[in-house]
Every structure is written in C-alpha cells, then in structure tokens.
Coordinates of C-alpha atoms and ligand atoms in Angstrom, one line a residue:
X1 CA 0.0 0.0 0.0
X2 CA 1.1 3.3 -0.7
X3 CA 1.6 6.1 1.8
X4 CA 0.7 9.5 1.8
X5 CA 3.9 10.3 0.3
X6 CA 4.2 7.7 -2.4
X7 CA 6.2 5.7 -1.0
X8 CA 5.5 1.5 -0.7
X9 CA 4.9 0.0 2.6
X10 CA 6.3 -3.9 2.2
X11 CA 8.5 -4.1 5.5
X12 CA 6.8 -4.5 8.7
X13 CA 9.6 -4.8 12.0
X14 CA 7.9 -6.7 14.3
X15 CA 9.0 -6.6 18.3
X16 CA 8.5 -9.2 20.1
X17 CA 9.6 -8.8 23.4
X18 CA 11.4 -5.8 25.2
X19 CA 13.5 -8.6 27.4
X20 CA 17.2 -9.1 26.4
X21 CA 19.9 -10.8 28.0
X22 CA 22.7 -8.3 27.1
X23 CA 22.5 -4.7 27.8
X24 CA 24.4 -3.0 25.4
X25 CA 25.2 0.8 26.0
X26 CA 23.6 2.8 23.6
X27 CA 20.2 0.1 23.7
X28 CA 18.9 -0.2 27.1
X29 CA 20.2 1.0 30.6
X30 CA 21.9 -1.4 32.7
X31 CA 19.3 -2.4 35.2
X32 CA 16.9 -3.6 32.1
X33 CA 13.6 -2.4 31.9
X34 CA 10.7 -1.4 34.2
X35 CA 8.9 -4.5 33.2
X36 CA 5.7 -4.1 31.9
X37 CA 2.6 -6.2 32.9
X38 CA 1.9 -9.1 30.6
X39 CA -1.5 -8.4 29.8
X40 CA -0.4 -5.1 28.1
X41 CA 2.0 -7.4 26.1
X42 CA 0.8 -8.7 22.5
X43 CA -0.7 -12.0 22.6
X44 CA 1.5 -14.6 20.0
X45 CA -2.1 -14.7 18.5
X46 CA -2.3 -10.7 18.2
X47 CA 1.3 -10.7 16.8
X48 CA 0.3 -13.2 13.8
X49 CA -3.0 -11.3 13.4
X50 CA -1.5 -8.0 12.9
X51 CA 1.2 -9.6 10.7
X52 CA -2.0 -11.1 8.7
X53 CA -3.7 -7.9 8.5
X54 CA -0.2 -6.0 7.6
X55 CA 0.2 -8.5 4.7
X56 CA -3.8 -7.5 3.7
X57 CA -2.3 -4.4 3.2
X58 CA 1.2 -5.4 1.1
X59 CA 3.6 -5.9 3.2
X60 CA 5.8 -8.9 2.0
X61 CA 8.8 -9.4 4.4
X62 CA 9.0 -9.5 7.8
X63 CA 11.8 -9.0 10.2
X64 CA 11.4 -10.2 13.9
X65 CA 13.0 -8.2 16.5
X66 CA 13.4 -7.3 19.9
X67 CA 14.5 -6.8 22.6
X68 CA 16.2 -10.2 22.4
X69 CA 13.8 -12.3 20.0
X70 CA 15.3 -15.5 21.0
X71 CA 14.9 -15.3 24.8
X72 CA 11.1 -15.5 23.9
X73 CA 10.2 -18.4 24.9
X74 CA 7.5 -18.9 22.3
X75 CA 9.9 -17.6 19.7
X76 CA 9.8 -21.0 17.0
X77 CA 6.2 -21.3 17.5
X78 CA 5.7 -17.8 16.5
X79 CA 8.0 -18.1 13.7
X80 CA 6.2 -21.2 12.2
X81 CA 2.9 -19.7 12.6
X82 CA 5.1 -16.5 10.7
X83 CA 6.1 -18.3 8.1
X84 CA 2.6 -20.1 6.9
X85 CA 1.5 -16.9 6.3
X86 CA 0.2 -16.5 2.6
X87 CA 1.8 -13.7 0.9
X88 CA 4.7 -12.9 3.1
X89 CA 7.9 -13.6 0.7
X90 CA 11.0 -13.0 3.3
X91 CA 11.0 -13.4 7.0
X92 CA 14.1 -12.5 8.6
X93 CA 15.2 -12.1 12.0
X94 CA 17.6 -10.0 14.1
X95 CA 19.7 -11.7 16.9
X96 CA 22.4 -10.5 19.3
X97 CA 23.1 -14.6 18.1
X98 CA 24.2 -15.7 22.1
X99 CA 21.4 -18.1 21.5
X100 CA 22.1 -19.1 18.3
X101 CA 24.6 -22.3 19.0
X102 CA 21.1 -24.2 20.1
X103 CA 18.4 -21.8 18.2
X104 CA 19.7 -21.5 14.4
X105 CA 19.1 -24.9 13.5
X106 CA 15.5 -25.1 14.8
X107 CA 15.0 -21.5 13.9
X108 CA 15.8 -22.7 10.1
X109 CA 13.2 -25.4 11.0
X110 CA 10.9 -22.6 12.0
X111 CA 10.8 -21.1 8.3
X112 CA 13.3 -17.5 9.0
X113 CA 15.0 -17.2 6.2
X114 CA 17.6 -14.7 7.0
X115 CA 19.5 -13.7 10.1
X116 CA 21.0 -10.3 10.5
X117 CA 23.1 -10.8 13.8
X118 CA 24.6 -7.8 16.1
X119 CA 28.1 -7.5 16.5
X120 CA 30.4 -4.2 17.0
X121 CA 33.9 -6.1 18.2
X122 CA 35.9 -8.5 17.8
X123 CA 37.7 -8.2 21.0
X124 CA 36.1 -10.3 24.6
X125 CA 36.5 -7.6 27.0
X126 CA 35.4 -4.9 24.7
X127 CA 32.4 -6.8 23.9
X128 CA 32.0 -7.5 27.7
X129 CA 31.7 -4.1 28.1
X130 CA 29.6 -2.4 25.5
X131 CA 27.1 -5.5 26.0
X132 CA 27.8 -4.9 30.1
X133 CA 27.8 -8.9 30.1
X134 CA 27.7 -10.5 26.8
X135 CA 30.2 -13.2 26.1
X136 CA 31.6 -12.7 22.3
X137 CA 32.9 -16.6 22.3
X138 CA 28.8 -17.3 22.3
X139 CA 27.8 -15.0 19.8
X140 CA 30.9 -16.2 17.4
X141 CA 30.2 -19.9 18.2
X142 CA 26.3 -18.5 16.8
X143 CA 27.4 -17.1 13.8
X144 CA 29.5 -20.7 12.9
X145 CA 26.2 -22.4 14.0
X146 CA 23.7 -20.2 11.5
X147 CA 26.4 -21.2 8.7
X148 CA 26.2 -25.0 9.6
X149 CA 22.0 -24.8 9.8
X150 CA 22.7 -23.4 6.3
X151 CA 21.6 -19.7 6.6
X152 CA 23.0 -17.9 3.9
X153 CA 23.1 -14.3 3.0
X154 CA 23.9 -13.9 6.9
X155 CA 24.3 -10.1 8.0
X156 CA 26.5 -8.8 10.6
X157 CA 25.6 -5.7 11.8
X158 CA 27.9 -3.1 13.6
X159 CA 27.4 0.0 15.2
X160 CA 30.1 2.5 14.2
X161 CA 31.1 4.0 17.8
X162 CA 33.6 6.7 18.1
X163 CA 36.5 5.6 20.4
X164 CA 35.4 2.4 21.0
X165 CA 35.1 0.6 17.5
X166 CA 36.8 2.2 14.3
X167 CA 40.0 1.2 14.8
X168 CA 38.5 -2.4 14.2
X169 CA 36.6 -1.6 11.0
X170 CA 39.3 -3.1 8.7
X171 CA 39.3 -6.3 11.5
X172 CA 35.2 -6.4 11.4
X173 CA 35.5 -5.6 7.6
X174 CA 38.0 -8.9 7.0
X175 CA 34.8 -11.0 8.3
X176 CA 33.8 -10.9 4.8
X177 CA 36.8 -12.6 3.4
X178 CA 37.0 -15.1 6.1
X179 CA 33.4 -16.4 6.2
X180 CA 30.0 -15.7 3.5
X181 CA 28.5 -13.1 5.7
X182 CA 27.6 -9.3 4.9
X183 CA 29.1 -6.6 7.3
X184 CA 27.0 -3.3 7.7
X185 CA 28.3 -1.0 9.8
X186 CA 25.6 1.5 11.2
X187 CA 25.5 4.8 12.6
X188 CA 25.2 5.7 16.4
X189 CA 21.6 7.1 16.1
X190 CA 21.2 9.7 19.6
X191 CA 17.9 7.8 20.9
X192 CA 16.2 10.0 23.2
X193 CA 16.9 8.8 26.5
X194 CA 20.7 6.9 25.7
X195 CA 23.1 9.3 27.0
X196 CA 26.2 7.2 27.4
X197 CA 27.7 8.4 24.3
X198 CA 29.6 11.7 23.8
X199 CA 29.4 13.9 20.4
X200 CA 32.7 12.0 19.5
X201 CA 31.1 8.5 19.3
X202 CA 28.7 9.5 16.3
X203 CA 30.6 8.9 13.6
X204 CA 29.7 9.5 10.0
X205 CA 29.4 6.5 7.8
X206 CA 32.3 7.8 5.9
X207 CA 34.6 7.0 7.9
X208 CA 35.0 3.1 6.6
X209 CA 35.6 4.3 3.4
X210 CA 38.8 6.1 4.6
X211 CA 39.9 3.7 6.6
X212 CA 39.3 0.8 3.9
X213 CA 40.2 3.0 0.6
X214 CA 40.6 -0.7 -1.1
X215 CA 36.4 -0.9 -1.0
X216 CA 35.1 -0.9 -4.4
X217 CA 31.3 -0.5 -5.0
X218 CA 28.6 -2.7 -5.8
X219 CA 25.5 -1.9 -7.7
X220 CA 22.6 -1.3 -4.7
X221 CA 20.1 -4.3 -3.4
X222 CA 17.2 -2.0 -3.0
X223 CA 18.4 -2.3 0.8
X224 CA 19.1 0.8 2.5
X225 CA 22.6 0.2 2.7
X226 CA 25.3 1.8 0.1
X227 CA 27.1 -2.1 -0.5
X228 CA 31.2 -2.4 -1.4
X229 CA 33.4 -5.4 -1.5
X230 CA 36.6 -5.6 -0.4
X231 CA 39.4 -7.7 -3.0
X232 CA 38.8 -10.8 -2.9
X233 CA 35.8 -10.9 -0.4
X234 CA 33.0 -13.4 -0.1
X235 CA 30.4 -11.4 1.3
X236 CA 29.7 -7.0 0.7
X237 CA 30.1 -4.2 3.3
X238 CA 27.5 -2.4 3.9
X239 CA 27.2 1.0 5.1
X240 CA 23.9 3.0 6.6
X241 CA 23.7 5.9 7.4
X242 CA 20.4 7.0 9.0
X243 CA 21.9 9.7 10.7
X244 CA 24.1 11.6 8.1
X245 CA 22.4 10.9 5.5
X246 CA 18.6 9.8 6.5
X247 CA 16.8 7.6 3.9
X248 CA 12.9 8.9 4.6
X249 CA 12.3 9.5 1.1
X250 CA 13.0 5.8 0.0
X251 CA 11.3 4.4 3.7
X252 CA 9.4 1.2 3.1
X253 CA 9.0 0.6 6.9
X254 CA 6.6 -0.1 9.1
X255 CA 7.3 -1.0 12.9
X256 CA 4.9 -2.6 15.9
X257 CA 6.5 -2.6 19.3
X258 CA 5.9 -6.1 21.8
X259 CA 3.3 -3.7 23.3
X260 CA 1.4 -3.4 20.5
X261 CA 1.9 -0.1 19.2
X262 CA 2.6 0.6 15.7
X263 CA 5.2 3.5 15.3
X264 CA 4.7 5.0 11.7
X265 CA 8.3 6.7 12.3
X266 CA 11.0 5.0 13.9
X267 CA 12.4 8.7 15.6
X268 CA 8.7 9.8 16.2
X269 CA 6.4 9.6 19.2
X270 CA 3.4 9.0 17.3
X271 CA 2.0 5.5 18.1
X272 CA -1.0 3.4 17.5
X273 CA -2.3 0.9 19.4
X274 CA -3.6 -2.3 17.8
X275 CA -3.7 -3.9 21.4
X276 CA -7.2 -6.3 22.3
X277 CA -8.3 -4.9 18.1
X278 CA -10.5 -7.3 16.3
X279 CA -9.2 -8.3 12.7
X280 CA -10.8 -6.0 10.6
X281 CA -10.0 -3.1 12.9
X282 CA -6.6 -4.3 12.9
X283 CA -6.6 -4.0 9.4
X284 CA -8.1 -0.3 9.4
X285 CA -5.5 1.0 12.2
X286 CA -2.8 -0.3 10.2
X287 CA -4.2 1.3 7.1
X288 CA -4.1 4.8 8.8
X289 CA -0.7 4.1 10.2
X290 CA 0.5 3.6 7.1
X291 CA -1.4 7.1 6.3
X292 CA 0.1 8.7 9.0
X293 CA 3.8 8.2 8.3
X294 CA 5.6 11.3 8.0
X295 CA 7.6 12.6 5.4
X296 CA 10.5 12.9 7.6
X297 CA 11.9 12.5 10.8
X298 CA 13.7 15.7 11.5
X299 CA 17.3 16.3 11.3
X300 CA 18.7 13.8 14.4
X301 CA 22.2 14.8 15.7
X302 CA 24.3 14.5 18.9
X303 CA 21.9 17.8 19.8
X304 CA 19.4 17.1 18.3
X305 CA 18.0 13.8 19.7
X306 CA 15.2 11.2 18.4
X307 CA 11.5 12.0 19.5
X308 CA 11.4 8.1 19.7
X309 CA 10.6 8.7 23.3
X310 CA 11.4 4.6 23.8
X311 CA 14.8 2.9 24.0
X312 CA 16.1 1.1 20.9
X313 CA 15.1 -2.3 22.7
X314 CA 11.6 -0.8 23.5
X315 CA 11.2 -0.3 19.5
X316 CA 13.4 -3.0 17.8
X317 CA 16.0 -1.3 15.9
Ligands
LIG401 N1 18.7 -7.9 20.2 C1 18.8 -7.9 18.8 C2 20.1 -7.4 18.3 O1 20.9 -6.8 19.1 O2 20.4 -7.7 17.1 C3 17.7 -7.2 18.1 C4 17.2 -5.9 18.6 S1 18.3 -4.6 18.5 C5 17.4 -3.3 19.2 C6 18.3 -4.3 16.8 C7 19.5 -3.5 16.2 O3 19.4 -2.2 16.7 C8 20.9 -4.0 16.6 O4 21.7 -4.3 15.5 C9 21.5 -2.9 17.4 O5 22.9 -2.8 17.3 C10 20.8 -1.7 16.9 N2 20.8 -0.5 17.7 C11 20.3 -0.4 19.0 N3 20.5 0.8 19.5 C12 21.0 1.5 18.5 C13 21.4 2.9 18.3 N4 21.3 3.8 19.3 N5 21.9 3.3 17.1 C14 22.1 2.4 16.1 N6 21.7 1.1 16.2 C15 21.2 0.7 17.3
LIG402 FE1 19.8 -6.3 23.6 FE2 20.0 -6.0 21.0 FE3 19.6 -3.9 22.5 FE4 21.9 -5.2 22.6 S1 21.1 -4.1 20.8 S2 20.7 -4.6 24.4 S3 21.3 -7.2 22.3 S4 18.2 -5.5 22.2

C-alpha cells in the first residue's frame, strides 16, 4: 500500500519482546527495563493477526525483533505460525546470536530465512563491556552455527562507535573474506533517553571508506545500505547511514513494538495501538498508520536527539 507520500509500505519490523539478555550501552540501561505487565503485552495470536492484516495491506517481508527475540520463549512457534502466512515472501530475524549455538538450526526449521546478527567487536573484554555482560565466544560460536544450519546471506551488523570501534573496522570488515556473511556498519543514532555516548562517538558512515580506501562498489540491493566489497571478499560491506544521510524518502517501513503499538516513524512519538483490536479493525488502524507516516523525521544529531521517546530495545531497531 502506498503512503501519503508515495512511498510502498512492504516491510513491517515486528517486536517481540522488550526482554534481552545483554545490555548493550547505547540500547537499554543497565538495570533492564521497568517491566511491563503481561496483559499489556501482544498475545502470540495478536502478533500473527497483525502480521495477517499487515500482509492485507502489502507488506511482503517481515523481520522479527526485539528486545532479544530469542529469549522469547515462544519464539519457534511464532515463527512457524510467521512463516505459513500467505503472501509474506521473506522473513528475517535479528539476533544479538548468544542463542544461536542451540536456536539456528530449529529457527531454520521454523521457516526465518535470514538472520542479521549484532556485533560491534571482535575483542572479549570490549564486547564485555559495550554489552555490560555479553560473552563474544557465544555470539561467534552462533554465527558458525547459522552457517552449519545453512543460513545464507547472513548479515553482521555493527554500530560504528567513536572511540570504541573504528579502529576495528578493517578487523570487522576482514569477516567478509573469512566467512560468507555481509558486514554493515551503522551509525550511532542519539535515541532519546541513551546518553552514554559523547558527540565524538557519532561517527559519519564515511569513515569506513577512509579507513578501507581498497572498498570498491557494488550496484545497490534496494536495501538501504550503500554495498562495497573488499578484493577478494566473499560477502559486501555495507554501510547505513540513518543519521548523516537519512533515507525517509525511500522508507518502506513499518514497525509494531511487543506492546502493541505501531510506530509509523521510527524517531517519532506518534504510536497506535492495535492492542485487544479485532481483525478488521486491525486491518483499518494499520491502514491509517501507514497514512500517517511522516515525510520525515527531523534532522537527528548528537543535539538534536530522536522524538522516539522509547529505548532502541523498547522499538526493535
Ligand atoms: N537484540 C537484537 C540485536 O541486538 O540484534 C535485536 C534488537 S536490537 C534493538 C536491533 C539492532 O538495533 C541491533 O543491530 C542494534 O545494534 C541496533 N541498535 C540499538 N540501538 C542503536 C542505536 N542507538 N543506534 C544504532 N543502532 C542501534
Ligand atoms: Fe539487547 Fe539487541 Fe539492545 Fe543489545 S542491541 S541490548 S542485544 S536488544
């Protein structure tokens, strides 16, 4: 379906839980999340209703998010349900992969078809401590086991942090000559409440292209990623830059947070509810979110901080 702006709506980001078991820095604060009551929760049912009615309405792929998707514990289940859906071509999921060494296989099973999987070093204590407890031997033993269960296509994603991360980008980068994975390196985005970060750690995407000047471009997916290869490599790097240089105008998106609200704009406050809806409400309160996505989000800086009025985890990336 279009928007008010032209622009087709095919990807819905669907959140299925606000829980994670890492609590990285510029996500969530370190004591978690107030937890919310489970009755204000979406219902697996309400999930694969509102992914029905999204589909009504043209959407084709899915990705499932979080929070941590795979510490739901009803995570396969809603991914099979997902994945019988008639009409939806692509569903994909995003993982911090700790739990991939026992989930990718059955998650395979489960009909996701693509994993994009988080990952901003290479190094155990650094990872220890922009995760404030993640183990990086678990999350590399998860990318080895999505290979095995025979996900291909695999993206890593890393957040380009000032001071903490760029002087690994040619390390991270080197992932795509060692194994068939995708790298994307994201910018910091200046969520409205994540103030761990100076004005030094947002760095412009530009900044892997002069530290890898050997990148050579590749003609576009359709992603919103600007893709390169490095000599040689088995997989692209990709770079995203929804803070320098925002991609609204091309914005196919569509996002429902675990507490059932859809957020027309990712850095907006504006949400919907589709919470305790009947179907063919569902159906019409999607259609006017769909409506209601602005053209824009604003400029988003260091200063100038997303309206998102949620943390990243709250929202799903
Ligand atoms: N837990 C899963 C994971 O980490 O992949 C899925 C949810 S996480 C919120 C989705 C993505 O959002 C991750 O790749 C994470 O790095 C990214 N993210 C979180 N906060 C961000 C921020 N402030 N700026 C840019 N990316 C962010
Ligand atoms: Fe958890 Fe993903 Fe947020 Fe890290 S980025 S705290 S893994 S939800």
């Amino acid at each position: 379906m279009l928007d008010s702006y032209g622009r087709n709506i095919t990807y819905l980001r669907l959140s299925v839980t606000e829980l994670c078991n890492m609590r990285c820095r510029y996500c969530m604060p370190e004591d978690g999340i107030c937890k919310k009551q489970h009755e204000e929760m979406l219902t697996q049912e309400e999930m694969i209703l509102a992914v029905k009615a999204a589909v009504s309405l043209g959407i084709s792929k899915l990705r499932i998010t979080g929070g941590e998707p795979l510490v739901k514990p009803n995570i396969l289940s809603i991914c099979r349900e997902a994945s019988s859906i008639d009409g939806l071509r692509e569903i994909c999921l995003t993982t911090n992969g700790a739990l991939l060494p026992s989930l990718a296989l059955p998650l395979k099973d489960a009909g996701v078809q693509r994993l994009n999987i988080s990952l901003d070093t290479l190094n155990a204590e650094k990872f220890r401590y922009i995760t404030r407890n993640g183990d990086l031997n678990q999350v590399l033993t998860g990318i080895d086991a999505a290979l095995s269960a025979g996900f291909d296509k695999i993206k890593i994603n890393t957040v380009l942090i000032g001071g903490f991360n760029d002087a690994e980008i040619p390390a991270l980068a080197d992932l795509t000559r060692q194994i068939p994975v995708d790298v994307r390196f994201i910018e910091l985005m200046p969520m409205t409440r994540q103030d761990a970060f100076g004005p030094e750690a947002f760095l412009p995407f530009t900044v892997v292209n002069e530290k890898l000047p050997e990148l050579s471009p590749v003609k576009a997916d359709g992603g919103v990623a600007r893709l390169y290869r490095l000599p040689g490599a088995k997989g692209n790097i990709g770079l995203i830059s929804p803070v320098s240089a925002h991609f609204c105008t091309d914005c196919n998106r569509l996002r429902i947070t675990a507490d059932g609200k859809i957020k027309p704009c990712l850095h907006s406050s504006d949400e919907i509810s589709i919470k305790g809806l009947s179907y063919p409400d569902m159906i019409e309160t999607i259609r006017d979110a769909i409506l209601a996505k602005p053209k824009w989000h604003g400029e988003l800086s260091y200063t100038a901080r997303s309206h998102a009025n949620r943390n990243m985890n709250q929202i799903g990336g």
